[in-house]
Amino acid sequence: MFNITGLIKKGLTLGVIAISIAGMNISSEAKPFVVGTTEHEALLAKEIGGGLIDVRSLVSAEEDPHFVEPNKTMVPILNKADLLLVNGQDIEVGWLGFLLVDTRNGKIMRDQDNYINLSEEATILPYAAEELRQTKFYTVILGMGLGKTVGNHHYWLDPANEIPMINNIKKGLISVDPSNSKTYESNAQGLINRLEEKIKEWDAKMVPFKGKKIISYHRDWTYLAHRHGLSIVGYVEPREMTRPAEGDLNNLANRSQNKGVSAILMSENQKPPYVDIEAVKNLALKIHSKIVVLPDSLSESGKQTDIVAFFDRIYDELASALK
């Protein structure tokens, strides 16, 4: 006798199994996991990828990316990464390589497709030879055979360089998630359009300050000074990532006396133990200048996650200090 009840039960069971399998396939389609070496890179990616991607950074905006200790807890993050966003001018040279040696993720190794160099197509200012002479930074670069890449790695602080960074991130996202390419294209282009309009405004805002004299603690504000014709009298650090000795500070004070230095520019992450704030304050007193501390990174904790708002704040504070 034909057992229709049994067939129905069997059919229902198979249907439930099929639905469960389909559900498992849908849930297993994980979002691309994007890792930025710095928070600025990660949050810029988030502006492009939105809810379609998961994002992490290895270094927060509060940390100085030059002085990161290679932490083994970062390795599992790198193991899961679909894309690794890197500075491309070796700001991470003292720690990232040590972490990548311990990863099991071959696709994000240097020179692989998912190792995204955000400096490609950016305008890079070279370091002068004297700025690197006898520095640990240059010694590490030479030791790793990377001497050809020595450009000033703070290029993201020229707003025009954010545009190639956005395009590099967009290309990386499309390569690992082509099904959402139209969204990534649209989000990136919208961001670029906003930046291009604001760059005109920021450039006009800085015209009255062309030729103003400044000192920069580190070589991070070189790009902004170069863009707007600000004259850098000197740097507090005598060479790249080299702490100034008392003699260095005295020499800088003597060279800067009576030159009308409008401001000493510092970044928010330049703080003890790596920076002697009191020594910088004494320098400012000697040359009758002011210290201006500017943000140098997008920051979730600082509620600065929009790239246009980030530069708006920089230009507002800088223009106010230079008046």
PDB file of C-alpha atoms in Angstrom:
ATOM      1  CA  MET A   1       0.000   0.000   0.000  1.00  0.00           C
ATOM      2  CA  PHE A   2       1.217   3.466  -0.905  1.00  0.00           C
ATOM      3  CA  ASN A   3       2.261   5.252   2.362  1.00  0.00           C
ATOM      4  CA  ILE A   4       1.484   8.903   1.647  1.00  0.00           C
ATOM      5  CA  THR A   5       1.814   9.863   5.329  1.00  0.00           C
ATOM      6  CA  GLY A   6       5.341   8.532   5.449  1.00  0.00           C
ATOM      7  CA  LEU A   7       6.272  10.357   2.271  1.00  0.00           C
ATOM      8  CA  ILE A   8       4.877  13.610   3.620  1.00  0.00           C
ATOM      9  CA  LYS A   9       6.858  13.189   6.832  1.00  0.00           C
ATOM     10  CA  LYS A  10       9.987  12.337   4.871  1.00  0.00           C
ATOM     11  CA  GLY A  11       9.416  15.304   2.546  1.00  0.00           C
ATOM     12  CA  LEU A  12       8.966  17.665   5.481  1.00  0.00           C
ATOM     13  CA  THR A  13      12.143  16.349   7.070  1.00  0.00           C
ATOM     14  CA  LEU A  14      14.115  16.843   3.857  1.00  0.00           C
ATOM     15  CA  GLY A  15      12.615  20.306   3.478  1.00  0.00           C
ATOM     16  CA  VAL A  16      13.687  21.274   6.967  1.00  0.00           C
ATOM     17  CA  ILE A  17      17.192  19.970   6.273  1.00  0.00           C
ATOM     18  CA  ALA A  18      17.347  21.904   2.986  1.00  0.00           C
ATOM     19  CA  ILE A  19      16.191  25.104   4.660  1.00  0.00           C
ATOM     20  CA  SER A  20      18.723  24.589   7.471  1.00  0.00           C
ATOM     21  CA  ILE A  21      21.536  24.070   4.978  1.00  0.00           C
ATOM     22  CA  ALA A  22      20.484  27.143   3.020  1.00  0.00           C
ATOM     23  CA  GLY A  23      20.392  29.119   6.243  1.00  0.00           C
ATOM     24  CA  MET A  24      23.861  27.874   7.135  1.00  0.00           C
ATOM     25  CA  ASN A  25      25.192  28.972   3.751  1.00  0.00           C
ATOM     26  CA  ILE A  26      23.723  32.432   4.128  1.00  0.00           C
ATOM     27  CA  SER A  27      25.063  32.920   7.633  1.00  0.00           C
ATOM     28  CA  SER A  28      28.504  31.650   6.633  1.00  0.00           C
ATOM     29  CA  GLU A  29      28.890  34.443   4.077  1.00  0.00           C
ATOM     30  CA  ALA A  30      30.977  36.608   6.393  1.00  0.00           C
ATOM     31  CA  LYS A  31      31.631  40.245   5.682  1.00  0.00           C
ATOM     32  CA  PRO A  32      35.126  41.107   4.445  1.00  0.00           C
ATOM     33  CA  PHE A  33      37.368  41.584   7.467  1.00  0.00           C
ATOM     34  CA  VAL A  34      39.525  44.649   6.896  1.00  0.00           C
ATOM     35  CA  VAL A  35      42.505  45.455   9.129  1.00  0.00           C
ATOM     36  CA  GLY A  36      44.230  48.839   9.091  1.00  0.00           C
ATOM     37  CA  THR A  37      47.617  49.206  10.703  1.00  0.00           C
ATOM     38  CA  THR A  38      46.357  52.557  12.053  1.00  0.00           C
ATOM     39  CA  GLU A  39      42.948  53.767  13.140  1.00  0.00           C
ATOM     40  CA  HIS A  40      42.952  56.455  10.436  1.00  0.00           C
ATOM     41  CA  GLU A  41      43.191  53.812   7.710  1.00  0.00           C
ATOM     42  CA  ALA A  42      40.549  51.607   9.318  1.00  0.00           C
ATOM     43  CA  LEU A  43      38.012  54.404   9.772  1.00  0.00           C
ATOM     44  CA  LEU A  44      38.582  55.661   6.236  1.00  0.00           C
ATOM     45  CA  ALA A  45      37.773  52.123   5.046  1.00  0.00           C
ATOM     46  CA  LYS A  46      34.637  52.156   7.189  1.00  0.00           C
ATOM     47  CA  GLU A  47      33.469  55.326   5.415  1.00  0.00           C
ATOM     48  CA  ILE A  48      33.712  53.443   2.111  1.00  0.00           C
ATOM     49  CA  GLY A  49      32.525  49.995   3.186  1.00  0.00           C
ATOM     50  CA  GLY A  50      29.909  50.973   5.751  1.00  0.00           C
ATOM     51  CA  GLY A  51      27.941  48.022   7.091  1.00  0.00           C
ATOM     52  CA  LEU A  52      29.202  45.709   4.361  1.00  0.00           C
ATOM     53  CA  ILE A  53      32.571  45.217   6.063  1.00  0.00           C
ATOM     54  CA  ASP A  54      34.029  44.515   9.492  1.00  0.00           C
ATOM     55  CA  VAL A  55      36.982  46.753  10.378  1.00  0.00           C
ATOM     56  CA  ARG A  56      39.752  46.662  12.971  1.00  0.00           C
ATOM     57  CA  SER A  57      42.893  48.676  13.512  1.00  0.00           C
ATOM     58  CA  LEU A  58      46.117  47.473  15.103  1.00  0.00           C
ATOM     59  CA  VAL A  59      47.029  50.913  16.469  1.00  0.00           C
ATOM     60  CA  SER A  60      44.594  53.415  17.966  1.00  0.00           C
ATOM     61  CA  ALA A  61      44.665  57.152  17.287  1.00  0.00           C
ATOM     62  CA  GLU A  62      45.949  57.716  20.827  1.00  0.00           C
ATOM     63  CA  GLU A  63      49.089  55.682  20.122  1.00  0.00           C
ATOM     64  CA  ASP A  64      52.126  56.812  18.176  1.00  0.00           C
ATOM     65  CA  PRO A  65      52.469  54.328  15.281  1.00  0.00           C
ATOM     66  CA  HIS A  66      56.257  54.788  15.277  1.00  0.00           C
ATOM     67  CA  PHE A  67      56.676  53.290  18.753  1.00  0.00           C
ATOM     68  CA  VAL A  68      54.343  50.282  18.802  1.00  0.00           C
ATOM     69  CA  GLU A  69      55.499  47.138  20.580  1.00  0.00           C
ATOM     70  CA  PRO A  70      54.808  44.022  18.450  1.00  0.00           C
ATOM     71  CA  ASN A  71      52.012  42.474  20.511  1.00  0.00           C
ATOM     72  CA  LYS A  72      51.239  38.791  19.938  1.00  0.00           C
ATOM     73  CA  THR A  73      47.529  39.491  20.514  1.00  0.00           C
ATOM     74  CA  MET A  74      47.562  41.256  17.132  1.00  0.00           C
ATOM     75  CA  VAL A  75      48.480  38.047  15.293  1.00  0.00           C
ATOM     76  CA  PRO A  76      45.005  36.398  15.488  1.00  0.00           C
ATOM     77  CA  ILE A  77      43.543  39.609  14.043  1.00  0.00           C
ATOM     78  CA  LEU A  78      45.960  39.431  11.112  1.00  0.00           C
ATOM     79  CA  ASN A  79      45.210  35.728  10.651  1.00  0.00           C
ATOM     80  CA  LYS A  80      41.556  36.579   9.957  1.00  0.00           C
ATOM     81  CA  ALA A  81      42.185  39.595   7.710  1.00  0.00           C
ATOM     82  CA  ASP A  82      40.879  39.584   4.145  1.00  0.00           C
ATOM     83  CA  LEU A  83      42.620  42.907   3.500  1.00  0.00           C
ATOM     84  CA  LEU A  84      45.519  44.582   5.275  1.00  0.00           C
ATOM     85  CA  LEU A  85      45.728  48.350   4.790  1.00  0.00           C
ATOM     86  CA  VAL A  86      49.262  49.660   5.265  1.00  0.00           C
ATOM     87  CA  ASN A  87      50.841  53.109   5.176  1.00  0.00           C
ATOM     88  CA  GLY A  88      53.128  52.070   2.331  1.00  0.00           C
ATOM     89  CA  GLN A  89      55.962  54.396   3.370  1.00  0.00           C
ATOM     90  CA  ASP A  90      57.056  52.209   6.288  1.00  0.00           C
ATOM     91  CA  ILE A  91      55.660  54.035   9.299  1.00  0.00           C
ATOM     92  CA  GLU A  92      55.122  50.524  10.739  1.00  0.00           C
ATOM     93  CA  VAL A  93      58.603  49.255   9.857  1.00  0.00           C
ATOM     94  CA  GLY A  94      59.613  48.713  13.492  1.00  0.00           C
ATOM     95  CA  TRP A  95      56.786  46.287  14.307  1.00  0.00           C
ATOM     96  CA  LEU A  96      54.533  45.105  11.468  1.00  0.00           C
ATOM     97  CA  GLY A  97      57.099  42.791   9.889  1.00  0.00           C
ATOM     98  CA  PHE A  98      57.596  40.947  13.176  1.00  0.00           C
ATOM     99  CA  LEU A  99      53.842  40.305  13.386  1.00  0.00           C
ATOM    100  CA  LEU A 100      53.485  39.147   9.793  1.00  0.00           C
ATOM    101  CA  VAL A 101      56.239  36.559  10.308  1.00  0.00           C
ATOM    102  CA  ASP A 102      53.982  34.891  12.897  1.00  0.00           C
ATOM    103  CA  THR A 103      50.768  34.961  10.845  1.00  0.00           C
ATOM    104  CA  ARG A 104      49.328  32.043   8.904  1.00  0.00           C
ATOM    105  CA  ASN A 105      47.715  34.425   6.422  1.00  0.00           C
ATOM    106  CA  GLY A 106      49.784  34.402   3.246  1.00  0.00           C
ATOM    107  CA  LYS A 107      47.417  36.651   1.286  1.00  0.00           C
ATOM    108  CA  ILE A 108      48.246  39.743   3.388  1.00  0.00           C
ATOM    109  CA  MET A 109      52.019  39.415   3.247  1.00  0.00           C
ATOM    110  CA  ARG A 110      54.059  42.239   1.721  1.00  0.00           C
ATOM    111  CA  ASP A 111      53.748  42.365  -2.096  1.00  0.00           C
ATOM    112  CA  GLN A 112      50.656  40.127  -2.087  1.00  0.00           C
ATOM    113  CA  ASP A 113      47.378  41.327  -3.614  1.00  0.00           C
ATOM    114  CA  ASN A 114      45.590  41.765  -0.273  1.00  0.00           C
ATOM    115  CA  TYR A 115      48.402  43.831   1.247  1.00  0.00           C
ATOM    116  CA  ILE A 116      47.082  47.252   0.237  1.00  0.00           C
ATOM    117  CA  ASN A 117      49.658  50.033  -0.021  1.00  0.00           C
ATOM    118  CA  LEU A 118      47.620  53.187   0.573  1.00  0.00           C
ATOM    119  CA  SER A 119      50.431  55.474  -0.613  1.00  0.00           C
ATOM    120  CA  GLU A 120      50.157  54.345  -4.242  1.00  0.00           C
ATOM    121  CA  GLU A 121      49.464  57.386  -6.454  1.00  0.00           C
ATOM    122  CA  ALA A 122      49.816  59.741  -3.455  1.00  0.00           C
ATOM    123  CA  THR A 123      52.201  62.691  -3.650  1.00  0.00           C
ATOM    124  CA  ILE A 124      55.159  61.714  -1.470  1.00  0.00           C
ATOM    125  CA  LEU A 125      57.727  64.188  -0.159  1.00  0.00           C
ATOM    126  CA  PRO A 126      61.186  62.651   0.313  1.00  0.00           C
ATOM    127  CA  TYR A 127      63.189  62.872   3.493  1.00  0.00           C
ATOM    128  CA  ALA A 128      66.447  64.776   3.202  1.00  0.00           C
ATOM    129  CA  ALA A 129      69.486  62.573   3.854  1.00  0.00           C
ATOM    130  CA  GLU A 130      70.360  64.585   6.962  1.00  0.00           C
ATOM    131  CA  GLU A 131      66.914  63.933   8.452  1.00  0.00           C
ATOM    132  CA  LEU A 132      67.593  60.191   8.481  1.00  0.00           C
ATOM    133  CA  ARG A 133      71.314  60.127   9.271  1.00  0.00           C
ATOM    134  CA  GLN A 134      72.155  57.671  12.089  1.00  0.00           C
ATOM    135  CA  THR A 135      68.495  57.134  12.994  1.00  0.00           C
ATOM    136  CA  LYS A 136      67.080  53.805  14.170  1.00  0.00           C
ATOM    137  CA  PHE A 137      64.292  54.243  11.621  1.00  0.00           C
ATOM    138  CA  TYR A 138      66.698  54.288   8.692  1.00  0.00           C
ATOM    139  CA  THR A 139      68.826  51.496  10.141  1.00  0.00           C
ATOM    140  CA  VAL A 140      65.786  49.194  10.311  1.00  0.00           C
ATOM    141  CA  ILE A 141      64.720  50.106   6.774  1.00  0.00           C
ATOM    142  CA  LEU A 142      68.181  49.376   5.380  1.00  0.00           C
ATOM    143  CA  GLY A 143      68.359  46.136   7.358  1.00  0.00           C
ATOM    144  CA  MET A 144      65.111  44.968   5.756  1.00  0.00           C
ATOM    145  CA  GLY A 145      66.230  45.994   2.292  1.00  0.00           C
ATOM    146  CA  LEU A 146      63.601  48.730   2.034  1.00  0.00           C
ATOM    147  CA  GLY A 147      65.851  51.730   1.403  1.00  0.00           C
ATOM    148  CA  LYS A 148      64.134  52.583  -1.877  1.00  0.00           C
ATOM    149  CA  THR A 149      60.862  53.392  -0.085  1.00  0.00           C
ATOM    150  CA  VAL A 150      62.057  56.192   2.199  1.00  0.00           C
ATOM    151  CA  GLY A 151      59.472  58.916   1.778  1.00  0.00           C
ATOM    152  CA  ASN A 152      57.845  61.005   4.490  1.00  0.00           C
ATOM    153  CA  HIS A 153      55.128  58.651   5.701  1.00  0.00           C
ATOM    154  CA  HIS A 154      52.757  61.355   7.008  1.00  0.00           C
ATOM    155  CA  TYR A 155      51.323  61.905   3.531  1.00  0.00           C
ATOM    156  CA  TRP A 156      47.702  61.457   4.740  1.00  0.00           C
ATOM    157  CA  LEU A 157      47.900  64.914   6.354  1.00  0.00           C
ATOM    158  CA  ASP A 158      47.643  66.517   2.931  1.00  0.00           C
ATOM    159  CA  PRO A 159      43.889  66.278   2.241  1.00  0.00           C
ATOM    160  CA  ALA A 160      44.512  65.739  -1.481  1.00  0.00           C
ATOM    161  CA  ASN A 161      46.350  62.501  -0.633  1.00  0.00           C
ATOM    162  CA  GLU A 162      43.204  61.098   0.953  1.00  0.00           C
ATOM    163  CA  ILE A 163      41.794  60.706  -2.566  1.00  0.00           C
ATOM    164  CA  PRO A 164      44.287  58.060  -3.772  1.00  0.00           C
ATOM    165  CA  MET A 165      43.980  56.413  -0.356  1.00  0.00           C
ATOM    166  CA  ILE A 166      40.216  56.142  -0.868  1.00  0.00           C
ATOM    167  CA  ASN A 167      40.701  54.713  -4.360  1.00  0.00           C
ATOM    168  CA  ASN A 168      43.224  52.141  -3.090  1.00  0.00           C
ATOM    169  CA  ILE A 169      40.821  51.006  -0.363  1.00  0.00           C
ATOM    170  CA  LYS A 170      37.942  50.848  -2.852  1.00  0.00           C
ATOM    171  CA  LYS A 171      39.953  48.657  -5.233  1.00  0.00           C
ATOM    172  CA  GLY A 172      40.894  46.342  -2.379  1.00  0.00           C
ATOM    173  CA  LEU A 173      37.288  45.982  -1.220  1.00  0.00           C
ATOM    174  CA  ILE A 174      36.060  45.252  -4.738  1.00  0.00           C
ATOM    175  CA  SER A 175      38.752  42.594  -5.173  1.00  0.00           C
ATOM    176  CA  VAL A 176      37.554  40.619  -2.127  1.00  0.00           C
ATOM    177  CA  ASP A 177      33.839  41.433  -2.419  1.00  0.00           C
ATOM    178  CA  PRO A 178      32.964  42.021  -6.090  1.00  0.00           C
ATOM    179  CA  SER A 179      29.241  41.450  -5.467  1.00  0.00           C
ATOM    180  CA  ASN A 180      29.099  44.817  -3.652  1.00  0.00           C
ATOM    181  CA  SER A 181      31.340  46.695  -6.083  1.00  0.00           C
ATOM    182  CA  LYS A 182      28.670  49.244  -7.038  1.00  0.00           C
ATOM    183  CA  THR A 183      28.178  50.258  -3.417  1.00  0.00           C
ATOM    184  CA  TYR A 184      31.912  50.624  -2.831  1.00  0.00           C
ATOM    185  CA  GLU A 185      32.243  52.650  -6.051  1.00  0.00           C
ATOM    186  CA  SER A 186      29.366  54.924  -5.060  1.00  0.00           C
ATOM    187  CA  ASN A 187      30.527  55.452  -1.479  1.00  0.00           C
ATOM    188  CA  ALA A 188      34.101  56.173  -2.543  1.00  0.00           C
ATOM    189  CA  GLN A 189      33.070  58.611  -5.252  1.00  0.00           C
ATOM    190  CA  GLY A 190      30.707  60.428  -2.885  1.00  0.00           C
ATOM    191  CA  LEU A 191      33.537  60.826  -0.393  1.00  0.00           C
ATOM    192  CA  ILE A 192      35.937  62.053  -3.082  1.00  0.00           C
ATOM    193  CA  ASN A 193      33.389  64.589  -4.326  1.00  0.00           C
ATOM    194  CA  ARG A 194      32.979  65.986  -0.817  1.00  0.00           C
ATOM    195  CA  LEU A 195      36.742  66.207  -0.341  1.00  0.00           C
ATOM    196  CA  GLU A 196      37.364  67.915  -3.674  1.00  0.00           C
ATOM    197  CA  GLU A 197      34.834  70.631  -2.869  1.00  0.00           C
ATOM    198  CA  LYS A 198      36.240  71.165   0.624  1.00  0.00           C
ATOM    199  CA  ILE A 199      39.851  71.235  -0.600  1.00  0.00           C
ATOM    200  CA  LYS A 200      38.989  74.338  -2.636  1.00  0.00           C
ATOM    201  CA  GLU A 201      37.595  75.937   0.530  1.00  0.00           C
ATOM    202  CA  TRP A 202      40.559  74.911   2.701  1.00  0.00           C
ATOM    203  CA  ASP A 203      43.092  76.138   0.137  1.00  0.00           C
ATOM    204  CA  ALA A 204      41.347  79.524  -0.030  1.00  0.00           C
ATOM    205  CA  LYS A 205      41.242  79.705   3.764  1.00  0.00           C
ATOM    206  CA  MET A 206      45.028  79.277   3.989  1.00  0.00           C
ATOM    207  CA  VAL A 207      46.008  81.848   1.335  1.00  0.00           C
ATOM    208  CA  PRO A 208      46.416  84.710   3.873  1.00  0.00           C
ATOM    209  CA  PHE A 209      48.954  82.657   5.831  1.00  0.00           C
ATOM    210  CA  LYS A 210      51.370  81.875   3.008  1.00  0.00           C
ATOM    211  CA  GLY A 211      54.915  82.522   4.204  1.00  0.00           C
ATOM    212  CA  LYS A 212      54.015  82.302   7.911  1.00  0.00           C
ATOM    213  CA  LYS A 213      56.827  80.756   9.937  1.00  0.00           C
ATOM    214  CA  ILE A 214      56.240  77.656  12.029  1.00  0.00           C
ATOM    215  CA  ILE A 215      58.146  74.931  13.874  1.00  0.00           C
ATOM    216  CA  SER A 216      56.907  71.350  13.732  1.00  0.00           C
ATOM    217  CA  TYR A 217      57.754  68.978  16.563  1.00  0.00           C
ATOM    218  CA  HIS A 218      57.922  65.950  14.267  1.00  0.00           C
ATOM    219  CA  ARG A 219      57.978  65.804  10.468  1.00  0.00           C
ATOM    220  CA  ASP A 220      54.235  65.125  10.339  1.00  0.00           C
ATOM    221  CA  TRP A 221      53.070  68.635   9.426  1.00  0.00           C
ATOM    222  CA  THR A 222      55.538  68.913   6.542  1.00  0.00           C
ATOM    223  CA  TYR A 223      52.838  68.054   4.008  1.00  0.00           C
ATOM    224  CA  LEU A 224      50.372  70.682   5.187  1.00  0.00           C
ATOM    225  CA  ALA A 225      53.131  73.299   5.335  1.00  0.00           C
ATOM    226  CA  HIS A 226      54.268  72.397   1.824  1.00  0.00           C
ATOM    227  CA  ARG A 227      50.721  72.562   0.463  1.00  0.00           C
ATOM    228  CA  HIS A 228      50.022  76.037   1.824  1.00  0.00           C
ATOM    229  CA  GLY A 229      53.426  77.686   1.599  1.00  0.00           C
ATOM    230  CA  LEU A 230      54.107  77.795   5.342  1.00  0.00           C
ATOM    231  CA  SER A 231      57.794  78.215   6.153  1.00  0.00           C
ATOM    232  CA  ILE A 232      59.167  75.574   8.517  1.00  0.00           C
ATOM    233  CA  VAL A 233      61.987  77.232  10.489  1.00  0.00           C
ATOM    234  CA  GLY A 234      62.962  73.924  12.056  1.00  0.00           C
ATOM    235  CA  TYR A 235      61.862  70.736  13.766  1.00  0.00           C
ATOM    236  CA  VAL A 236      62.055  70.010  17.480  1.00  0.00           C
ATOM    237  CA  GLU A 237      63.260  66.496  16.661  1.00  0.00           C
ATOM    238  CA  PRO A 238      66.699  67.027  15.091  1.00  0.00           C
ATOM    239  CA  ARG A 239      66.240  63.916  12.921  1.00  0.00           C
ATOM    240  CA  GLU A 240      63.340  61.571  12.227  1.00  0.00           C
ATOM    241  CA  MET A 241      62.082  59.932  15.453  1.00  0.00           C
ATOM    242  CA  THR A 242      65.097  61.206  17.421  1.00  0.00           C
ATOM    243  CA  ARG A 243      64.466  62.781  20.804  1.00  0.00           C
ATOM    244  CA  PRO A 244      65.970  66.245  21.094  1.00  0.00           C
ATOM    245  CA  ALA A 245      68.799  66.763  23.564  1.00  0.00           C
ATOM    246  CA  GLU A 246      69.116  70.012  25.504  1.00  0.00           C
ATOM    247  CA  GLY A 247      71.683  71.226  22.975  1.00  0.00           C
ATOM    248  CA  ASP A 248      69.286  70.581  20.092  1.00  0.00           C
ATOM    249  CA  LEU A 249      66.578  72.648  21.783  1.00  0.00           C
ATOM    250  CA  ASN A 250      68.989  75.489  22.536  1.00  0.00           C
ATOM    251  CA  ASN A 251      70.230  75.536  18.939  1.00  0.00           C
ATOM    252  CA  LEU A 252      66.652  75.624  17.635  1.00  0.00           C
ATOM    253  CA  ALA A 253      65.755  78.446  20.036  1.00  0.00           C
ATOM    254  CA  ASN A 254      68.790  80.473  18.897  1.00  0.00           C
ATOM    255  CA  ARG A 255      67.994  79.932  15.203  1.00  0.00           C
ATOM    256  CA  SER A 256      64.357  80.892  15.750  1.00  0.00           C
ATOM    257  CA  GLN A 257      64.831  84.017  17.866  1.00  0.00           C
ATOM    258  CA  ASN A 258      63.303  87.150  16.346  1.00  0.00           C
ATOM    259  CA  LYS A 259      62.051  85.264  13.282  1.00  0.00           C
ATOM    260  CA  GLY A 260      58.387  85.701  14.130  1.00  0.00           C
ATOM    261  CA  VAL A 261      57.517  82.019  14.536  1.00  0.00           C
ATOM    262  CA  SER A 262      53.724  81.932  14.690  1.00  0.00           C
ATOM    263  CA  ALA A 263      53.307  78.444  16.142  1.00  0.00           C
ATOM    264  CA  ILE A 264      54.965  75.210  17.203  1.00  0.00           C
ATOM    265  CA  LEU A 265      52.805  72.432  15.739  1.00  0.00           C
ATOM    266  CA  MET A 266      52.341  69.168  17.590  1.00  0.00           C
ATOM    267  CA  SER A 267      50.029  66.173  17.192  1.00  0.00           C
ATOM    268  CA  GLU A 268      47.639  64.799  19.794  1.00  0.00           C
ATOM    269  CA  ASN A 269      49.543  61.524  20.132  1.00  0.00           C
ATOM    270  CA  GLN A 270      52.838  63.272  20.901  1.00  0.00           C
ATOM    271  CA  LYS A 271      52.957  62.928  24.660  1.00  0.00           C
ATOM    272  CA  PRO A 272      55.064  61.426  27.459  1.00  0.00           C
ATOM    273  CA  PRO A 273      57.059  59.243  27.712  1.00  0.00           C
ATOM    274  CA  TYR A 274      58.191  59.868  24.136  1.00  0.00           C
ATOM    275  CA  VAL A 275      57.815  63.644  24.221  1.00  0.00           C
ATOM    276  CA  ASP A 276      59.079  66.067  26.878  1.00  0.00           C
ATOM    277  CA  ILE A 277      56.183  68.524  26.915  1.00  0.00           C
ATOM    278  CA  GLU A 278      57.874  70.849  29.425  1.00  0.00           C
ATOM    279  CA  ALA A 279      60.885  71.217  27.134  1.00  0.00           C
ATOM    280  CA  VAL A 280      58.585  72.234  24.253  1.00  0.00           C
ATOM    281  CA  LYS A 281      56.820  74.745  26.506  1.00  0.00           C
ATOM    282  CA  ASN A 282      60.191  76.255  27.451  1.00  0.00           C
ATOM    283  CA  LEU A 283      61.091  76.518  23.767  1.00  0.00           C
ATOM    284  CA  ALA A 284      57.819  78.332  23.069  1.00  0.00           C
ATOM    285  CA  LEU A 285      58.531  80.807  25.883  1.00  0.00           C
ATOM    286  CA  LYS A 286      62.038  81.513  24.614  1.00  0.00           C
ATOM    287  CA  ILE A 287      60.923  82.329  21.082  1.00  0.00           C
ATOM    288  CA  HIS A 288      57.614  83.993  22.090  1.00  0.00           C
ATOM    289  CA  SER A 289      55.502  81.523  20.181  1.00  0.00           C
ATOM    290  CA  LYS A 290      52.497  79.337  20.936  1.00  0.00           C
ATOM    291  CA  ILE A 291      52.016  75.572  20.908  1.00  0.00           C
ATOM    292  CA  VAL A 292      49.195  74.291  18.696  1.00  0.00           C
ATOM    293  CA  VAL A 293      48.147  70.650  19.162  1.00  0.00           C
ATOM    294  CA  LEU A 294      46.283  69.267  16.154  1.00  0.00           C
ATOM    295  CA  PRO A 295      44.549  65.936  15.515  1.00  0.00           C
ATOM    296  CA  ASP A 296      46.534  63.727  13.170  1.00  0.00           C
ATOM    297  CA  SER A 297      44.181  60.761  12.861  1.00  0.00           C
ATOM    298  CA  LEU A 298      40.567  59.817  12.510  1.00  0.00           C
ATOM    299  CA  SER A 299      39.517  58.558  15.926  1.00  0.00           C
ATOM    300  CA  GLU A 300      36.500  56.640  17.170  1.00  0.00           C
ATOM    301  CA  SER A 301      37.131  57.488  20.825  1.00  0.00           C
ATOM    302  CA  GLY A 302      37.631  61.124  19.854  1.00  0.00           C
ATOM    303  CA  LYS A 303      34.368  61.041  17.882  1.00  0.00           C
ATOM    304  CA  GLN A 304      36.267  62.125  14.780  1.00  0.00           C
ATOM    305  CA  THR A 305      35.253  59.520  12.209  1.00  0.00           C
ATOM    306  CA  ASP A 306      34.382  61.687   9.197  1.00  0.00           C
ATOM    307  CA  ILE A 307      37.327  62.647   7.001  1.00  0.00           C
ATOM    308  CA  VAL A 308      35.881  66.038   6.012  1.00  0.00           C
ATOM    309  CA  ALA A 309      35.087  66.977   9.612  1.00  0.00           C
ATOM    310  CA  PHE A 310      38.607  65.855  10.575  1.00  0.00           C
ATOM    311  CA  PHE A 311      40.252  68.310   8.183  1.00  0.00           C
ATOM    312  CA  ASP A 312      37.712  71.013   9.011  1.00  0.00           C
ATOM    313  CA  ARG A 313      38.926  70.859  12.598  1.00  0.00           C
ATOM    314  CA  ILE A 314      42.608  70.971  11.562  1.00  0.00           C
ATOM    315  CA  TYR A 315      42.094  74.002   9.332  1.00  0.00           C
ATOM    316  CA  ASP A 316      39.899  75.850  11.829  1.00  0.00           C
ATOM    317  CA  GLU A 317      42.416  75.439  14.638  1.00  0.00           C
ATOM    318  CA  LEU A 318      45.438  76.162  12.436  1.00  0.00           C
ATOM    319  CA  ALA A 319      43.940  79.268  10.859  1.00  0.00           C
ATOM    320  CA  SER A 320      42.935  80.581  14.286  1.00  0.00           C
ATOM    321  CA  ALA A 321      46.505  80.094  15.586  1.00  0.00           C
ATOM    322  CA  LEU A 322      48.150  81.771  12.591  1.00  0.00           C
ATOM    323  CA  LYS A 323      46.023  84.952  12.648  1.00  0.00           C
TER     324      LYS A 323
END
